[in-house]
Amino acid sequence: MADLTNKVAIVSGGATMIGWKTAEALRDAGAKVVLADIAEEAGEEAAEKLGPDVIFQRTDITDDEQIDACIAATVERFGGVDCLVNVACTYLDNGIDSTRDEWLTALNVNLVGGAIFVQKVVAPMRERGGGAIVNFGSISGKRAQLGRMLYAVSKAAIIGMTRNQALNLAPDNIRVNSVSPGWTWSNVIRDVSGDDRAKADLVAGPLHLIGRLVEPDEVGATVAFLCSDDASGLTGTDIAVDGGYTAIGPEQKVDQVSKLME
Ligand SMILES: NC(=O)c1ccc[n+]([C@@H]2O[C@H](COP(=O)([O-])OP(=O)(O)OC[C@H]3O[C@@H](n4cnc5c(N)ncnc54)[C@H](O)[C@@H]3O)[C@@H](O)[C@H]2O)c1
């Protein structure tokens, strides 16, 4: 298990299920955690459930001053920042019909919010002698999906941004990686499936080699690993926590050679 004793982490989007499970994994590894989200009720509730080592700080990542305030509150409460996990996202997306305003809003939350958070966390990380950053990509950043545009493009950009952040921050001993989950049991999937886990697995299972949705704590465990010294050799890379989604090509599970021989 990852060891994050004496480390301090900020998790943007920490009020949602994946963010919450990520914060839980970081806490279980020994870190103090700040949940940075606009969802106040869910954020307060999540922090309370996770106990005294976790606090909630209302933070809109599209607002530079609120990012500054979050970092300041983290340093004041826990003494510094060692890890930043950029979970927050919007699913705002009208596919090919998306307006300019929608493009700018989606990219502001999904891409620029995380980029500015990284920029602003560099100084406190330098003071600690380095740090680890984990951005959230997605299978949607790697494969086309019907009806999607803004979300998919922003996730692809995050994977590219991660490489550039890693290169530029390596001299500061700051590692930057991303995780790209597959379909994960989350607030979104829970809502669209009517909280029917079996139905969600039935629909999404065949898209993944593991035959089911990814669990949010499987994502959290990977993030905790990337934040820890166990991952000291990893920077500028993406870890596909996608249950094998991207390993499957167009042939899926169909044996085309057998079909040719029929
Ligand atoms: N759910 C999936 O199957 C799945 C698959 C692949 C990747 N992901 C990624 O995992 C992460 C979490 O996804 P989710 O499905 O749990 O999303 P979600 O919509 O449930 O949660 C997103 C969180 O971000 C917060 N947020 C939105 N705008 C914000 C802002 N301006 N400032 C601060 N916080 C803001 C929301 O309040 C919410 O708590 C995302 O980065 C997403 O792209 C999810």
Tab-separated table of C-alpha atoms and ligand atoms in Angstrom:
chain	number	residue	atom	x	y	z
A	1	MET	CA	0.000	0.000	0.000
A	2	ALA	CA	1.161	3.541	-0.816
A	3	ASP	CA	2.699	5.478	2.083
A	4	LEU	CA	1.779	9.173	2.245
A	5	THR	CA	2.592	9.753	5.893
A	6	ASN	CA	3.148	13.479	6.610
A	7	LYS	CA	1.994	14.404	3.108
A	8	VAL	CA	-0.710	16.949	2.323
A	9	ALA	CA	-2.953	16.627	-0.729
A	10	ILE	CA	-5.554	18.814	-2.443
A	11	VAL	CA	-8.270	17.012	-4.430
A	12	SER	CA	-10.322	19.249	-6.728
A	13	GLY	CA	-13.763	17.771	-7.397
A	14	GLY	CA	-13.398	15.924	-4.117
A	15	ALA	CA	-17.117	16.106	-3.338
A	16	THR	CA	-18.134	13.534	-5.931
A	17	MET	CA	-17.890	9.746	-5.605
A	18	ILE	CA	-14.617	9.301	-7.526
A	19	GLY	CA	-13.056	12.311	-5.772
A	20	TRP	CA	-14.287	11.075	-2.409
A	21	LYS	CA	-12.851	7.597	-2.952
A	22	THR	CA	-9.606	9.169	-4.113
A	23	ALA	CA	-9.454	11.316	-0.968
A	24	GLU	CA	-10.200	8.225	1.105
A	25	ALA	CA	-7.295	6.328	-0.508
A	26	LEU	CA	-4.948	9.269	0.136
A	27	ARG	CA	-6.129	9.518	3.750
A	28	ASP	CA	-5.748	5.771	4.273
A	29	ALA	CA	-2.168	6.097	3.010
A	30	GLY	CA	-1.538	8.684	5.743
A	31	ALA	CA	-2.123	12.012	3.974
A	32	LYS	CA	-4.022	15.038	5.170
A	33	VAL	CA	-6.498	16.009	2.460
A	34	VAL	CA	-8.334	19.148	1.350
A	35	LEU	CA	-11.439	18.615	-0.797
A	36	ALA	CA	-11.763	21.556	-3.207
A	37	ASP	CA	-15.156	21.671	-4.896
A	38	ILE	CA	-18.104	23.960	-5.633
A	39	ALA	CA	-20.580	21.427	-4.229
A	40	GLU	CA	-20.731	22.688	-0.648
A	41	GLU	CA	-23.203	20.284	0.928
A	42	ALA	CA	-21.654	17.174	-0.619
A	43	GLY	CA	-18.157	18.472	0.125
A	44	GLU	CA	-18.866	19.160	3.805
A	45	GLU	CA	-20.564	15.787	4.139
A	46	ALA	CA	-17.650	13.979	2.457
A	47	ALA	CA	-15.095	15.684	4.692
A	48	GLU	CA	-17.094	14.877	7.811
A	49	LYS	CA	-17.333	11.200	6.834
A	50	LEU	CA	-13.601	11.027	6.148
A	51	GLY	CA	-12.690	12.385	9.590
A	52	PRO	CA	-10.347	15.004	11.082
A	53	ASP	CA	-7.544	14.568	8.530
A	54	VAL	CA	-9.835	15.770	5.735
A	55	ILE	CA	-11.350	19.232	5.337
A	56	PHE	CA	-13.557	20.855	2.716
A	57	GLN	CA	-12.689	24.208	1.144
A	58	ARG	CA	-15.259	25.624	-1.256
A	59	THR	CA	-13.258	26.291	-4.417
A	60	ASP	CA	-14.361	27.180	-7.921
A	61	ILE	CA	-11.424	26.172	-10.116
A	62	THR	CA	-12.456	28.721	-12.780
A	63	ASP	CA	-11.652	31.507	-10.287
A	64	ASP	CA	-7.947	32.246	-9.693
A	65	GLU	CA	-8.585	33.937	-6.345
A	66	GLN	CA	-10.475	30.910	-5.046
A	67	ILE	CA	-7.591	28.644	-6.087
A	68	ASP	CA	-5.205	30.956	-4.191
A	69	ALA	CA	-7.519	30.851	-1.169
A	70	CYS	CA	-7.667	27.048	-1.270
A	71	ILE	CA	-3.890	26.723	-1.349
A	72	ALA	CA	-3.541	29.293	1.456
A	73	ALA	CA	-6.123	27.451	3.588
A	74	THR	CA	-4.302	24.151	2.983
A	75	VAL	CA	-0.943	25.592	4.019
A	76	GLU	CA	-2.479	27.268	7.071
A	77	ARG	CA	-4.279	24.122	8.228
A	78	PHE	CA	-1.773	21.407	7.336
A	79	GLY	CA	1.547	23.264	6.838
A	80	GLY	CA	2.141	22.812	3.095
A	81	VAL	CA	1.126	21.029	-0.111
A	82	ASP	CA	2.771	17.880	-1.481
A	83	CYS	CA	0.149	16.477	-3.849
A	84	LEU	CA	-2.517	17.908	-6.149
A	85	VAL	CA	-5.177	15.732	-7.757
A	86	ASN	CA	-7.289	17.403	-10.455
A	87	VAL	CA	-10.568	15.446	-10.445
A	88	ALA	CA	-13.102	18.253	-11.049
A	89	CYS	CA	-14.882	18.216	-14.384
A	90	THR	CA	-18.000	19.219	-16.279
A	91	TYR	CA	-19.865	16.962	-18.687
A	92	LEU	CA	-21.274	19.996	-20.527
A	93	ASP	CA	-21.203	18.814	-24.138
A	94	ASN	CA	-23.432	19.344	-27.154
A	95	GLY	CA	-21.217	17.376	-29.473
A	96	ILE	CA	-20.657	18.892	-32.893
A	97	ASP	CA	-23.362	21.512	-32.164
A	98	SER	CA	-21.581	22.959	-29.120
A	99	THR	CA	-21.522	26.765	-29.113
A	100	ARG	CA	-18.425	28.888	-28.547
A	101	ASP	CA	-19.644	29.684	-25.037
A	102	GLU	CA	-20.055	25.983	-24.303
A	103	TRP	CA	-16.584	25.235	-25.672
A	104	LEU	CA	-15.025	27.938	-23.507
A	105	THR	CA	-16.960	26.921	-20.398
A	106	ALA	CA	-16.089	23.242	-20.739
A	107	LEU	CA	-12.419	23.898	-21.453
A	108	ASN	CA	-12.258	26.424	-18.606
A	109	VAL	CA	-13.409	23.842	-16.054
A	110	ASN	CA	-11.854	20.681	-17.482
A	111	LEU	CA	-8.535	21.979	-18.753
A	112	VAL	CA	-7.683	25.522	-17.686
A	113	GLY	CA	-8.895	25.163	-14.081
A	114	GLY	CA	-6.475	22.275	-13.518
A	115	ALA	CA	-3.695	24.038	-15.433
A	116	ILE	CA	-3.913	27.136	-13.221
A	117	PHE	CA	-4.137	24.996	-10.080
A	118	VAL	CA	-0.891	23.313	-11.129
A	119	GLN	CA	0.750	26.680	-11.875
A	120	LYS	CA	-0.216	28.019	-8.445
A	121	VAL	CA	0.772	24.939	-6.453
A	122	VAL	CA	4.337	24.926	-7.757
A	123	ALA	CA	5.614	27.513	-5.230
A	124	PRO	CA	4.378	25.657	-2.113
A	125	MET	CA	5.605	22.349	-3.567
A	126	ARG	CA	9.061	23.866	-4.133
A	127	GLU	CA	9.111	24.814	-0.459
A	128	ARG	CA	8.592	21.122	0.389
A	129	GLY	CA	11.368	20.050	-2.006
A	130	GLY	CA	9.023	18.655	-4.653
A	131	GLY	CA	5.636	17.059	-5.103
A	132	ALA	CA	3.316	14.875	-7.154
A	133	ILE	CA	0.412	15.924	-9.366
A	134	VAL	CA	-2.230	13.638	-10.840
A	135	ASN	CA	-4.559	14.891	-13.576
A	136	PHE	CA	-7.713	13.061	-14.630
A	137	GLY	CA	-7.843	11.982	-18.270
A	138	SER	CA	-10.366	9.429	-19.521
A	139	ILE	CA	-10.946	6.759	-22.126
A	140	SER	CA	-12.906	9.602	-23.782
A	141	GLY	CA	-9.602	11.378	-24.401
A	142	LYS	CA	-8.338	8.385	-26.375
A	143	ARG	CA	-11.310	6.992	-28.309
A	144	ALA	CA	-14.144	8.729	-30.200
A	145	GLN	CA	-17.582	8.418	-28.601
A	146	LEU	CA	-20.862	9.205	-30.344
A	147	GLY	CA	-22.296	12.631	-29.480
A	148	ARG	CA	-19.252	13.760	-27.540
A	149	MET	CA	-16.897	16.620	-28.344
A	150	LEU	CA	-16.072	19.090	-25.539
A	151	TYR	CA	-15.510	16.501	-22.831
A	152	ALA	CA	-13.496	14.227	-25.124
A	153	VAL	CA	-11.309	17.019	-26.470
A	154	SER	CA	-10.645	18.408	-22.995
A	155	LYS	CA	-9.640	14.958	-21.728
A	156	ALA	CA	-7.284	14.432	-24.707
A	157	ALA	CA	-5.777	17.846	-23.971
A	158	ILE	CA	-5.248	16.934	-20.318
A	159	ILE	CA	-3.202	13.887	-21.323
A	160	GLY	CA	-1.029	16.123	-23.547
A	161	MET	CA	-0.806	18.858	-20.913
A	162	THR	CA	0.397	16.296	-18.381
A	163	ARG	CA	3.470	15.508	-20.510
A	164	ASN	CA	4.342	19.201	-20.820
A	165	GLN	CA	3.823	19.890	-17.125
A	166	ALA	CA	6.034	16.908	-16.304
A	167	LEU	CA	8.829	18.195	-18.531
A	168	ASN	CA	8.650	21.748	-17.203
A	169	LEU	CA	8.359	20.799	-13.532
A	170	ALA	CA	10.951	18.021	-13.441
A	171	PRO	CA	13.694	20.463	-12.301
A	172	ASP	CA	11.508	21.221	-9.261
A	173	ASN	CA	11.277	17.523	-8.406
A	174	ILE	CA	7.548	17.631	-9.151
A	175	ARG	CA	6.192	14.558	-10.945
A	176	VAL	CA	3.057	14.931	-13.083
A	177	ASN	CA	1.018	11.977	-14.331
A	178	SER	CA	-2.569	11.286	-15.326
A	179	VAL	CA	-5.027	8.483	-14.790
A	180	SER	CA	-7.569	7.625	-17.480
A	181	PRO	CA	-10.478	5.664	-16.031
A	182	GLY	CA	-12.877	3.560	-18.055
A	183	TRP	CA	-16.598	3.617	-17.265
A	184	THR	CA	-16.514	3.934	-13.487
A	185	TRP	CA	-19.236	3.483	-10.861
A	186	SER	CA	-19.771	7.162	-10.081
A	187	ASN	CA	-22.504	9.744	-9.429
A	188	VAL	CA	-23.039	10.123	-13.176
A	189	ILE	CA	-23.400	6.398	-13.925
A	190	ARG	CA	-25.484	5.917	-10.761
A	191	ASP	CA	-27.871	8.660	-11.911
A	192	VAL	CA	-28.262	7.536	-15.535
A	193	SER	CA	-28.755	3.896	-14.503
A	194	GLY	CA	-31.351	4.795	-11.856
A	195	ASP	CA	-28.906	3.552	-9.197
A	196	ASP	CA	-29.035	0.091	-10.794
A	197	ARG	CA	-25.520	-1.311	-10.551
A	198	ALA	CA	-26.423	-4.600	-12.251
A	199	LYS	CA	-27.889	-2.748	-15.244
A	200	ALA	CA	-24.839	-0.477	-15.452
A	201	ASP	CA	-22.515	-3.507	-15.449
A	202	LEU	CA	-24.659	-5.226	-18.070
A	203	VAL	CA	-24.378	-2.234	-20.414
A	204	ALA	CA	-20.768	-1.254	-19.747
A	205	GLY	CA	-19.311	-4.668	-18.917
A	206	PRO	CA	-18.762	-5.795	-22.528
A	207	LEU	CA	-16.733	-2.643	-23.217
A	208	HIS	CA	-14.135	-3.691	-20.644
A	209	LEU	CA	-11.950	-6.801	-20.459
A	210	ILE	CA	-12.839	-7.097	-16.772
A	211	GLY	CA	-16.500	-7.400	-17.791
A	212	ARG	CA	-17.755	-4.728	-15.376
A	213	LEU	CA	-17.471	-1.075	-14.452
A	214	VAL	CA	-14.266	0.137	-12.853
A	215	GLU	CA	-14.658	0.762	-9.103
A	216	PRO	CA	-13.993	4.300	-7.840
A	217	ASP	CA	-11.628	2.939	-5.203
A	218	GLU	CA	-9.606	1.214	-7.945
A	219	VAL	CA	-9.078	4.688	-9.394
A	220	GLY	CA	-8.302	6.091	-5.921
A	221	ALA	CA	-5.707	3.396	-5.220
A	222	THR	CA	-3.908	4.201	-8.473
A	223	VAL	CA	-3.879	7.917	-7.637
A	224	ALA	CA	-2.459	7.188	-4.162
A	225	PHE	CA	0.267	5.060	-5.773
A	226	LEU	CA	1.141	7.863	-8.224
A	227	CYS	CA	1.353	10.370	-5.357
A	228	SER	CA	3.667	8.119	-3.360
A	229	ASP	CA	7.412	7.533	-3.587
A	230	ASP	CA	6.635	4.042	-4.942
A	231	ALA	CA	5.964	5.879	-8.221
A	232	SER	CA	9.230	7.873	-8.101
A	233	GLY	CA	10.144	6.583	-11.566
A	234	LEU	CA	6.904	7.734	-13.178
A	235	THR	CA	6.357	11.175	-14.640
A	236	GLY	CA	4.704	12.463	-17.816
A	237	THR	CA	2.739	9.285	-18.289
A	238	ASP	CA	-0.865	8.156	-18.255
A	239	ILE	CA	-2.136	5.117	-16.404
A	240	ALA	CA	-5.215	3.555	-17.966
A	241	VAL	CA	-7.407	2.464	-15.042
A	242	ASP	CA	-9.888	1.336	-17.636
A	243	GLY	CA	-10.410	-2.374	-17.074
A	244	GLY	CA	-8.885	-3.058	-20.491
A	245	TYR	CA	-11.225	-0.739	-22.468
A	246	THR	CA	-8.409	0.703	-24.571
A	247	ALA	CA	-6.760	-2.682	-25.050
A	248	ILE	CA	-9.674	-3.809	-27.194
A	249	GLY	CA	-9.664	-2.861	-30.889
A	250	PRO	CA	-12.553	-2.869	-33.356
A	251	GLU	CA	-12.522	-6.678	-33.403
A	252	GLN	CA	-13.671	-6.595	-29.783
A	253	LYS	CA	-14.166	-10.179	-28.674
A	254	VAL	CA	-15.067	-11.406	-32.161
A	255	ASP	CA	-12.664	-13.934	-33.587
A	256	GLN	CA	-12.438	-12.632	-37.182
A	257	VAL	CA	-10.010	-15.345	-38.288
A	258	SER	CA	-12.490	-18.074	-37.322
A	259	LYS	CA	-15.193	-16.181	-39.218
A	260	LEU	CA	-13.006	-16.143	-42.358
A	261	MET	CA	-12.526	-19.894	-42.071
A	262	GLU	CA	-16.268	-20.581	-41.738
B	1	LIG	N1	-17.560	8.592	-14.289
B	1	LIG	C1	-16.800	7.967	-15.158
B	1	LIG	O1	-17.156	6.866	-15.632
B	1	LIG	C2	-15.473	8.547	-15.564
B	1	LIG	C3	-14.748	7.910	-16.584
B	1	LIG	C4	-13.531	8.425	-16.962
B	1	LIG	C5	-13.019	9.558	-16.329
B	1	LIG	N2	-13.755	10.153	-15.353
B	1	LIG	C6	-13.181	11.340	-14.731
B	1	LIG	O2	-13.243	11.212	-13.315
B	1	LIG	C7	-13.433	12.504	-12.734
B	1	LIG	C8	-14.687	12.480	-11.868
B	1	LIG	O3	-15.775	12.162	-12.703
B	1	LIG	P1	-17.258	11.987	-12.137
B	1	LIG	O4	-17.987	11.198	-13.133
B	1	LIG	O5	-17.174	11.553	-10.721
B	1	LIG	O6	-17.762	13.507	-12.274
B	1	LIG	P2	-18.871	14.312	-11.431
B	1	LIG	O7	-19.558	15.236	-12.371
B	1	LIG	O8	-19.702	13.389	-10.608
B	1	LIG	O9	-17.960	15.133	-10.438
B	1	LIG	C9	-17.259	16.261	-10.828
B	1	LIG	C10	-16.993	17.098	-9.597
B	1	LIG	O10	-16.361	18.314	-10.035
B	1	LIG	C11	-16.974	19.374	-9.350
B	1	LIG	N3	-16.847	20.611	-10.128
B	1	LIG	C12	-17.473	20.942	-11.282
B	1	LIG	N4	-17.129	22.179	-11.660
B	1	LIG	C13	-16.257	22.650	-10.722
B	1	LIG	C14	-15.563	23.875	-10.554
B	1	LIG	N5	-15.703	24.887	-11.410
B	1	LIG	N6	-14.751	23.993	-9.485
B	1	LIG	C15	-14.607	22.986	-8.591
B	1	LIG	N7	-15.248	21.801	-8.696
B	1	LIG	C16	-16.077	21.646	-9.748
B	1	LIG	C17	-18.439	18.964	-9.182
B	1	LIG	O11	-19.096	19.694	-8.155
B	1	LIG	C18	-18.294	17.495	-8.858
B	1	LIG	O12	-18.158	17.257	-7.472
B	1	LIG	C19	-13.549	13.491	-13.902
B	1	LIG	O13	-12.310	14.103	-14.125
B	1	LIG	C20	-13.945	12.619	-15.066
B	1	LIG	O14	-13.555	13.147	-16.288
B	1	LIG	C21	-14.967	9.693	-14.966
